Coordinates of C-alpha atoms in Angstrom, one line a residue:
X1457 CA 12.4 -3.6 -19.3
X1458 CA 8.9 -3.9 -18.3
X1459 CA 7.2 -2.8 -15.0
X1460 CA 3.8 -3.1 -13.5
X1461 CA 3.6 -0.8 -10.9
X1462 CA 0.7 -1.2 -8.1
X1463 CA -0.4 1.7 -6.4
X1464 CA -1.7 1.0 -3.1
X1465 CA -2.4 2.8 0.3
X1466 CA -0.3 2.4 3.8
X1467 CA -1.3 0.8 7.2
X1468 CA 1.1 2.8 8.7
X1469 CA 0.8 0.3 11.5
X1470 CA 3.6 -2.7 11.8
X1471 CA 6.6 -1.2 10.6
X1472 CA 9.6 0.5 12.3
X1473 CA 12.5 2.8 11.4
X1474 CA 15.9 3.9 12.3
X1475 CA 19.4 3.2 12.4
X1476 CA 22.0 3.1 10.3
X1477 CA 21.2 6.1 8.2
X1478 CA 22.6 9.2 9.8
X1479 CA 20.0 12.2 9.3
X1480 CA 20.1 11.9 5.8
X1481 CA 19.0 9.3 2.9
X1482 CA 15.4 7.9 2.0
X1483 CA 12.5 6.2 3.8
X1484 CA 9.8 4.6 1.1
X1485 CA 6.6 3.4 2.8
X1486 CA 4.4 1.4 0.4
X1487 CA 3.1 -1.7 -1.6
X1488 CA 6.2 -3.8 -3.7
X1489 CA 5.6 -3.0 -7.2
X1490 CA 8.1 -5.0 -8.7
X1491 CA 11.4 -7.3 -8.0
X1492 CA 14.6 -7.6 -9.4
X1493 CA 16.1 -5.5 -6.6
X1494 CA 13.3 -3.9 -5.4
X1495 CA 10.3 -1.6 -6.2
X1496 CA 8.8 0.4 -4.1
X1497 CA 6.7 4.3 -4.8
X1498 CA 8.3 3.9 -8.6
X1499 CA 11.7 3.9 -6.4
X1500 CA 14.5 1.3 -7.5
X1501 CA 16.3 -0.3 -4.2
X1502 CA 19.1 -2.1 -4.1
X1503 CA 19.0 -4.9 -2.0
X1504 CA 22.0 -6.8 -1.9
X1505 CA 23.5 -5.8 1.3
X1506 CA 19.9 -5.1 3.0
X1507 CA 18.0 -6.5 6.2
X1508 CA 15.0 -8.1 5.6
X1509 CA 12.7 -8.3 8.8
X1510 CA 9.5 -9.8 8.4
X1511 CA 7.1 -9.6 11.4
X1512 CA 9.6 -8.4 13.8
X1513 CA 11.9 -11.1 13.0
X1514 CA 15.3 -10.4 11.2
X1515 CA 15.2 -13.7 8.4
X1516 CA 18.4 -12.6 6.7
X1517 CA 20.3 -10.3 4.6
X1518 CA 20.5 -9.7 0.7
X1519 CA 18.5 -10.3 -2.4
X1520 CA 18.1 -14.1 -1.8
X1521 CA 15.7 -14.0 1.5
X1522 CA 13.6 -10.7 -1.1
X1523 CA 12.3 -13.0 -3.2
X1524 CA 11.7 -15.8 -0.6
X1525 CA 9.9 -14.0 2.0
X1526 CA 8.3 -11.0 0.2
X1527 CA 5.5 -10.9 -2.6
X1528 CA 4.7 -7.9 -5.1
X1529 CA 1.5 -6.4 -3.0
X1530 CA 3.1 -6.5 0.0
X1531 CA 2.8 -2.9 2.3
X1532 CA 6.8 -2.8 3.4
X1533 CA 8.4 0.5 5.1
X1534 CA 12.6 0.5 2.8
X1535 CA 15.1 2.4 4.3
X1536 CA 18.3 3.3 2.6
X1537 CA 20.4 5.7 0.7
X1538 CA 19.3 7.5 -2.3
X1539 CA 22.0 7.6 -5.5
X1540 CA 19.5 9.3 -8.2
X1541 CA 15.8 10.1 -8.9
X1542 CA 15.1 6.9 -9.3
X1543 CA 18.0 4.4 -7.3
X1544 CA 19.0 3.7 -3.8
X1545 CA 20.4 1.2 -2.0
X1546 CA 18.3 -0.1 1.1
X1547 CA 20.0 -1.0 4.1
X1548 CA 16.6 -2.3 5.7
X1549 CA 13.2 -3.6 4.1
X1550 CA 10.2 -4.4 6.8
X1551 CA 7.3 -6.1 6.7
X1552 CA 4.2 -6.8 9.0
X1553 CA 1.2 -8.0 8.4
X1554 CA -2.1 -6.5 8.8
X1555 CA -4.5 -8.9 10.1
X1556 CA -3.9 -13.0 9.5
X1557 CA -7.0 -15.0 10.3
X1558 CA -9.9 -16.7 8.8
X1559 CA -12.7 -14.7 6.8
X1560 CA -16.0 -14.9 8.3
X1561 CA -18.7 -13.4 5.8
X1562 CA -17.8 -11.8 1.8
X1563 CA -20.0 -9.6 0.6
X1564 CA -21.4 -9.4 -3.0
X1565 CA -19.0 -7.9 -5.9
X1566 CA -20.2 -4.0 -6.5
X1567 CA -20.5 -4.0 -9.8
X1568 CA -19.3 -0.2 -9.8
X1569 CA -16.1 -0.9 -8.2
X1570 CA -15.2 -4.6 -8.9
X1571 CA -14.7 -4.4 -5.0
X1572 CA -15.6 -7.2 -2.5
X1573 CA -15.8 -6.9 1.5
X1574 CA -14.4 -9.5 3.5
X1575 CA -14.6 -9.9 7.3
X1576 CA -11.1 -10.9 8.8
X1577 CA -11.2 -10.7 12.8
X1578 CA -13.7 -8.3 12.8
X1579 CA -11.4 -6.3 9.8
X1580 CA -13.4 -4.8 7.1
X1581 CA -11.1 -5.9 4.2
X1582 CA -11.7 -4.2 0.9
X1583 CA -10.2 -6.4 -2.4
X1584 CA -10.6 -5.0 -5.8
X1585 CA -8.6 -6.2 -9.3
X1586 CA -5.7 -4.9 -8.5
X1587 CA -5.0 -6.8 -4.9
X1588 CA -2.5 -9.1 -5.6
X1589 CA -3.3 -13.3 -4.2
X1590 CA -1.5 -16.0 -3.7
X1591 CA -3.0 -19.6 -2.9
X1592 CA -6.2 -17.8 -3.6
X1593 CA -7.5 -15.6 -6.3
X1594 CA -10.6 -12.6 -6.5
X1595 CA -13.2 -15.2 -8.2
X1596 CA -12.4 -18.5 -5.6
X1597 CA -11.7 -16.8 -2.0
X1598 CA -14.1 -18.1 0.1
X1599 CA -15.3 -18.0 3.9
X1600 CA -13.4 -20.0 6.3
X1601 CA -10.3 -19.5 4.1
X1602 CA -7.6 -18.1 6.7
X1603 CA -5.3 -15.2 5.0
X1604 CA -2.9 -12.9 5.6
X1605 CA -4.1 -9.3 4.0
X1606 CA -1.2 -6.6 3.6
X1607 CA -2.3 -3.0 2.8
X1608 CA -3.1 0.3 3.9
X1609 CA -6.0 1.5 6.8
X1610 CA -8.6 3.8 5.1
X1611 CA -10.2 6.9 7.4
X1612 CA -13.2 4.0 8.5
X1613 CA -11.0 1.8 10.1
X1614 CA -11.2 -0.7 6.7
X1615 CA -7.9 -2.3 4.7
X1616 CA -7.5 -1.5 1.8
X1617 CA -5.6 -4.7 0.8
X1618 CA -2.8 -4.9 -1.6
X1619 CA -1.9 -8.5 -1.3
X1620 CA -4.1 -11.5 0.2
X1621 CA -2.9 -15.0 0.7
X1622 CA -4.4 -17.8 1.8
X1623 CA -2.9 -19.5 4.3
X1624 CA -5.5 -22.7 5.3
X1625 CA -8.8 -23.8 6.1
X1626 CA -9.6 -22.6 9.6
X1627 CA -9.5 -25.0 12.5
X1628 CA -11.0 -23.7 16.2
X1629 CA -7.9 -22.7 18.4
X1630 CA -5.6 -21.7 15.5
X1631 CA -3.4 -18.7 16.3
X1632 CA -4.6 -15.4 14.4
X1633 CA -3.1 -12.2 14.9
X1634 CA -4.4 -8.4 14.2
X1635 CA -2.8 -5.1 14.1
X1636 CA -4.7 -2.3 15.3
X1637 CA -6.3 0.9 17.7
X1638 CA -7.5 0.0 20.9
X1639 CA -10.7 1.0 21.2
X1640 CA -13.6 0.2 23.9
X1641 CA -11.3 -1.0 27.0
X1642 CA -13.0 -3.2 29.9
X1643 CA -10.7 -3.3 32.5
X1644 CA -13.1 -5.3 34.7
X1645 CA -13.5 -7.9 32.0
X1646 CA -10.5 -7.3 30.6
X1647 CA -11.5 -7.3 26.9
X1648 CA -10.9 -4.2 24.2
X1649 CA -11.8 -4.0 21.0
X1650 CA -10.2 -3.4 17.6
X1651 CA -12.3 -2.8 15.4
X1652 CA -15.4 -4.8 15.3
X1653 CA -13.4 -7.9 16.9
X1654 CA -13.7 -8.3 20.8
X1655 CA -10.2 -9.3 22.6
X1656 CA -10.2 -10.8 25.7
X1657 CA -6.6 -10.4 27.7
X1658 CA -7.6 -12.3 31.4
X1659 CA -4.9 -15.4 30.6
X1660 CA -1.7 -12.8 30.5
X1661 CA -3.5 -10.0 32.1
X1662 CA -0.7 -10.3 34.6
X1663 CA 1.7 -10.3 32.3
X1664 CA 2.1 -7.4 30.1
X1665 CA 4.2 -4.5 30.0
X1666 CA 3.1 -1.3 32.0
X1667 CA 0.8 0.8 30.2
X1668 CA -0.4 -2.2 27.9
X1669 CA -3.7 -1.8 27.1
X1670 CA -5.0 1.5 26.6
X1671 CA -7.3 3.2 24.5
X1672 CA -6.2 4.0 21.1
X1673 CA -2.6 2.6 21.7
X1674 CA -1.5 0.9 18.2
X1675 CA -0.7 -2.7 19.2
X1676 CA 0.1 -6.3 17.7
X1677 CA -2.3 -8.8 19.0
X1678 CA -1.5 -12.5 18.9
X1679 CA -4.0 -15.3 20.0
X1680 CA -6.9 -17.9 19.4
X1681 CA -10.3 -18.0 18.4
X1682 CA -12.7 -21.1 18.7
X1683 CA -15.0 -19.8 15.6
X1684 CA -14.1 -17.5 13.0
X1685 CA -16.2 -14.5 13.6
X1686 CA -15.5 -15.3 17.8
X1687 CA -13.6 -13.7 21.0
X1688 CA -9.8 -13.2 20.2
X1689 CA -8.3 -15.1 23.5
X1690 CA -5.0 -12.9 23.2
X1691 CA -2.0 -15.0 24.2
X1692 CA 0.6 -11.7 23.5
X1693 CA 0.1 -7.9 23.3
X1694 CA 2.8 -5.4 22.2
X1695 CA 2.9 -2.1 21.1
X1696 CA 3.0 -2.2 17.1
X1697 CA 6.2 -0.7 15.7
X1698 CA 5.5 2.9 14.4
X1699 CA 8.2 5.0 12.1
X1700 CA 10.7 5.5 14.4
X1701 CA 13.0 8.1 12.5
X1702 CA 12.4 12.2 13.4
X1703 CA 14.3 12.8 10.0
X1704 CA 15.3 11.8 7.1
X1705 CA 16.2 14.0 3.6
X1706 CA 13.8 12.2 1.5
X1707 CA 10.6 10.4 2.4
X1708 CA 7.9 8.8 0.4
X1709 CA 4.5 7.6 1.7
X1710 CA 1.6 6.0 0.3
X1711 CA -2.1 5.6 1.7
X1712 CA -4.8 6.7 2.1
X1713 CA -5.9 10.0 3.7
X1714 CA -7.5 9.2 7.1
X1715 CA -7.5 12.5 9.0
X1716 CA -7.8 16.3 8.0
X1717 CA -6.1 18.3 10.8
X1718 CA -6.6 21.4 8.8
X1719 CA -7.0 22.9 6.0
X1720 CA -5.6 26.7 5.8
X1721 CA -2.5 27.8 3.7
X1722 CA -0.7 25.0 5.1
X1723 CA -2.7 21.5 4.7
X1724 CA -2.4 19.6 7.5
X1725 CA -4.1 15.9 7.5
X1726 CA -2.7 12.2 7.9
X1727 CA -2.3 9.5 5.2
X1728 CA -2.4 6.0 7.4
X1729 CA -0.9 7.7 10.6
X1730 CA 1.8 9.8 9.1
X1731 CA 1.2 13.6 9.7
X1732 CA 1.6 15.4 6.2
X1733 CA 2.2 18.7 5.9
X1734 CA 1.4 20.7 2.5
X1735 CA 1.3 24.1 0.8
X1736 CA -1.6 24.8 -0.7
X1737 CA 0.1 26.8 -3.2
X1738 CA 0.4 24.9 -6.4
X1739 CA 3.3 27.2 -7.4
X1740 CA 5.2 25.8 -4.0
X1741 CA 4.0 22.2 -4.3
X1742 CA 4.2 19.9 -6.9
X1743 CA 0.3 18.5 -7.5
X1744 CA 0.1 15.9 -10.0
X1745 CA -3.5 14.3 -11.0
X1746 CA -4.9 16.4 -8.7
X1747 CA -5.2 20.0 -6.6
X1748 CA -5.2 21.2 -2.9
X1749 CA -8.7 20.7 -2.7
X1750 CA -9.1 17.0 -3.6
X1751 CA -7.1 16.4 -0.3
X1752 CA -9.9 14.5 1.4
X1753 CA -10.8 11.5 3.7
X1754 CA -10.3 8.5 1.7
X1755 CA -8.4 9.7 -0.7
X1756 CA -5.4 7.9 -1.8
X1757 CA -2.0 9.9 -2.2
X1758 CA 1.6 9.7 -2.6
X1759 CA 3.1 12.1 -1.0
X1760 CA 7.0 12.9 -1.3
X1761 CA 9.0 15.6 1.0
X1762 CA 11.3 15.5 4.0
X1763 CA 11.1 13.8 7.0
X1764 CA 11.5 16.8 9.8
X1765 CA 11.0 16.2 13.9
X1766 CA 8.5 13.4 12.8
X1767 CA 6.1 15.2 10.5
X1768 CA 6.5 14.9 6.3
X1769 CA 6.7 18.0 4.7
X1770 CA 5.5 17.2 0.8
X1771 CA 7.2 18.6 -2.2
X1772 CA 4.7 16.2 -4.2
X1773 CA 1.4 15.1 -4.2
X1774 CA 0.4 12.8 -6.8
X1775 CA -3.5 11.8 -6.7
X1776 CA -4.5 7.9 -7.0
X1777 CA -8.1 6.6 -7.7
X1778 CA -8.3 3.3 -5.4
X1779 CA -8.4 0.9 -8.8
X1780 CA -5.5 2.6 -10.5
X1781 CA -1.8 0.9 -11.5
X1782 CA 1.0 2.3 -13.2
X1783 CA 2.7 0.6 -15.9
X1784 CA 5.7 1.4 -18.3
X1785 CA 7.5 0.1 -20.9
X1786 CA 9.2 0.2 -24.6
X1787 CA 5.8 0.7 -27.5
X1788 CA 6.2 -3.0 -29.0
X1789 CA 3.2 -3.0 -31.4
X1790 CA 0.6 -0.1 -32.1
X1791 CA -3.1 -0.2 -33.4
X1792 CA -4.8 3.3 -34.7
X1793 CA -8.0 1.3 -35.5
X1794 CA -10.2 2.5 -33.0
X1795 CA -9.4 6.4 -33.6
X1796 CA -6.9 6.1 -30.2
X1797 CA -3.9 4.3 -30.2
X1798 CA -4.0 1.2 -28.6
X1799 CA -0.4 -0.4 -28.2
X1800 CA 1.5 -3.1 -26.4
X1801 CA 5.1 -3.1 -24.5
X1802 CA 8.4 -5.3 -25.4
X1803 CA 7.7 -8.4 -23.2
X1804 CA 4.2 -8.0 -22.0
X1805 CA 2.4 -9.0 -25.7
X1806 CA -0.2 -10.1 -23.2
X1807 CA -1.2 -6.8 -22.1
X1808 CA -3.0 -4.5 -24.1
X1809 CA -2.9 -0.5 -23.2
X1810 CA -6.4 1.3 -24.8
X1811 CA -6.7 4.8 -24.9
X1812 CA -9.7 6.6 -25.4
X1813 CA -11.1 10.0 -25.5
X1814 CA -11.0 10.9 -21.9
X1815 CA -7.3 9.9 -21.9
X1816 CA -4.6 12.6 -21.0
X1817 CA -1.8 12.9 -22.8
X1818 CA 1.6 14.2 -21.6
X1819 CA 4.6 15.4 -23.4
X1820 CA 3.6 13.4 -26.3
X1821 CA 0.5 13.8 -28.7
X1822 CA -2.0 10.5 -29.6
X1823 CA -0.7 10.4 -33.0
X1824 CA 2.6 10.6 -32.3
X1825 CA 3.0 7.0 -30.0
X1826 CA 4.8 4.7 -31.9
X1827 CA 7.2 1.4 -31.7
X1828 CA 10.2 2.1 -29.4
X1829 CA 9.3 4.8 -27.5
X1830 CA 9.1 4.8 -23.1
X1831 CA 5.3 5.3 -22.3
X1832 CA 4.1 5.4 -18.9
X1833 CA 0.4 4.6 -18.6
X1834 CA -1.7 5.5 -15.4
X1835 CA -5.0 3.7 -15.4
X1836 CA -7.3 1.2 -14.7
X1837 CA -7.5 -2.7 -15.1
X1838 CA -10.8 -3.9 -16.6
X1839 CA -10.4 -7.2 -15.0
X1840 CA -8.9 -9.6 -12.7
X1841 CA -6.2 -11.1 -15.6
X1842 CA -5.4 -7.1 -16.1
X1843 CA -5.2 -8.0 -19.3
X1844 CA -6.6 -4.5 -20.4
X1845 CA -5.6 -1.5 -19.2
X1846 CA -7.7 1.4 -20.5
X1847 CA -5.3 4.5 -20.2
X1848 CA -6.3 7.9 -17.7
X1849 CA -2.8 9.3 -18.6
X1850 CA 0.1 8.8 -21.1
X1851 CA 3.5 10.0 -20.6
X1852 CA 6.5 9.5 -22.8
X1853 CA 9.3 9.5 -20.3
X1854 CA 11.9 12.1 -20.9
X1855 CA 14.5 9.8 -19.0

């Protein structure tokens, strides 16, 4: 079977947690890598018997409303029950967006990083070849297209996006929404910002919950605007759903690191707004594709440990470079030509995997690939088709 695994940051905004697990089991917070069941952190969940809630709303239970209501991209928080390394059944997937609203200015394509900025409600939204689009694509989106972005919040405030779709054309008064920190609170003219986008609360000022707004409160914001880069005229405010759980026996994360708390024999720092806690003892902790001292703002992580009174102590840390995917598969066709194998998996002819003299190769020597074999391959698309993948790491799987 083939996979192509997306490895993207977490918002860690818009999603909830709890019930129905006991203290034990597994909570994996990240981007949907794949379906048939489904993918999430390289994790396999079962989702026959699972809750699918989508925005808050429960749409339904069991593989059929997956597929319907989810795309591969997509920043979802699965909670279940682990059976091996690499299976569990999830007895809840949940989704929120990000921001949904029009795009008001794209910037030009850096030709270092393929990446383009796009302005959503005053969101810095970051897409690069490995965001995933539907009703749009990388080369046609375009200002005034309205889209819902999924992905993860990077230490500036910006989304890293995972998944963009376009929704529309923007028309004034359509409802947009926005998850986000409070930030710049007016009470006198009741606005706040998130962001660079200015909310202005006067029409249900009088009818929110206690408490609601307040600086750097996470919250869900629902309303109007009249132009697209404009005044958000908030028709509903609530808190945005956080992680609920305290504990849990296995949790997975990833994101992207957007706060150092310290950085002693114990690392502390955040990835999205999940405290991580980490011994800086490679011997202890497992580092892969990286060491304790490449923990820094912005970069991306998984991290993998226990969930304990709210705070994830890691037994992993695997390092990410923003443009990187995973992909595995059964060696179909290979090519020594070049002087580095370049090969092809069973079902994805399409896709070519190039390795070159910077590649790293684990458990298995360059000479040695050949047809049948499991490869993994960490690298990096060279363009929007990811028709190429040129290799930073090659691992014939043991399992």
């Amino acid at each position: 079977s083939f996979l192509l695994l997306i490895s993207c940051g977490s918002s860690g905004g818009g999603m909830t947690a709890g019930g129905g697990i006991g203290g034990t089991g597994i909570i994996s917070q990240g981007a949907v890598s794949a379906f048939g069941s489904i993918f999430v952190n390289g994790t396999e969940f079962d989702t026959s018997n699972a809750e699918i809630i989508v925005n808050g709303e429960e749409i339904g239970v069991g593989d059929e409303f997956v597929q319907d209501n989810l795309n591969i991209g997509q920043v979802v928080t699965v909670e279940g029950r682990l059976i091996s390394d690499e299976s569990a059944v999830a007895d809840r997937v949940i989704y929120s967006s990000n921001v949904v609203g029009p795009i008001s200015t794209i910037s030009g394509i850096d030709p270092d990083t393929n990446e383009i900025a796009l302005d959503v409600l005053g969101q810095t939204v970051v897409i690069n070849l490995i965001t995933q689009f539907k009703g749009t694509s990388y080369d046609t989106i375009d200002v005034d297209d309205v889209v819902v972005v999924s992905g993860y919040r990077n230490f500036d405030g910006s989304i890293r996006a995972t998944f963009v779709e376009k929704t529309g054309d923007f028309l004034a008064g359509s409802q947009v929404e926005v998850i986000g920190f409070i930030t710049n609170l007016d009470p006198g003219l009741e606005t706040f910002e998130i962001q660079d986008l200015t909310v202005n609360y006067s029409t249900i000022a009088g009818d929110l919950p206690e408490g609601i707004p307040a600086d750097n409160l996470l919250v869900e914001v629902q309303g109007t605007l009249d132009t697209p880069d404009g005044v958000l005229k908030a028709t509903d405010i609530e808190l945005a759903d956080e992680l609920a759980r305290e504990e849990v026996e296995e949790f997975e994360i990833m994101g992207f690191v957007t706060e150092i708390i310290s950085e002693n024999d114990i690392i502390k720092f955040r990835i999205g707004n999940q405290e991580v806690h980490v011994d800086a003892d490679p011997a202890i902790v497992n580092y892969v594709d990286g060491i304790p001292g490449d923990i820094a703002l912005g970069q991306k992580l998984e991290a993998e440990g226990s969930l304990e009174g709210g705070i994830l102590f890691a037994w992993e840390i695997e390092f990410w470079e923003p443009d990187q995917i995973e992909v595995e598969g059964i060696v179909d066709e290979v090519d020594f030509n070049s002087g580095f194998p370049e090969f092809t998996f069973e079902g994805r002819e399409d896709l070519l995997l190039q390795t070159n003299n910077e590649t790293e190769f684990e458990n298995v020597e360059p000479d040695e690939i050949d047809v049948g074999m499991p490869i993994e391959v960490k690298g990096v698309p060279v363009d929007i088709d990811r028709s190429v993948v040129v290799a930073d790491k090659v691992s014939f799987e043991l399992e």
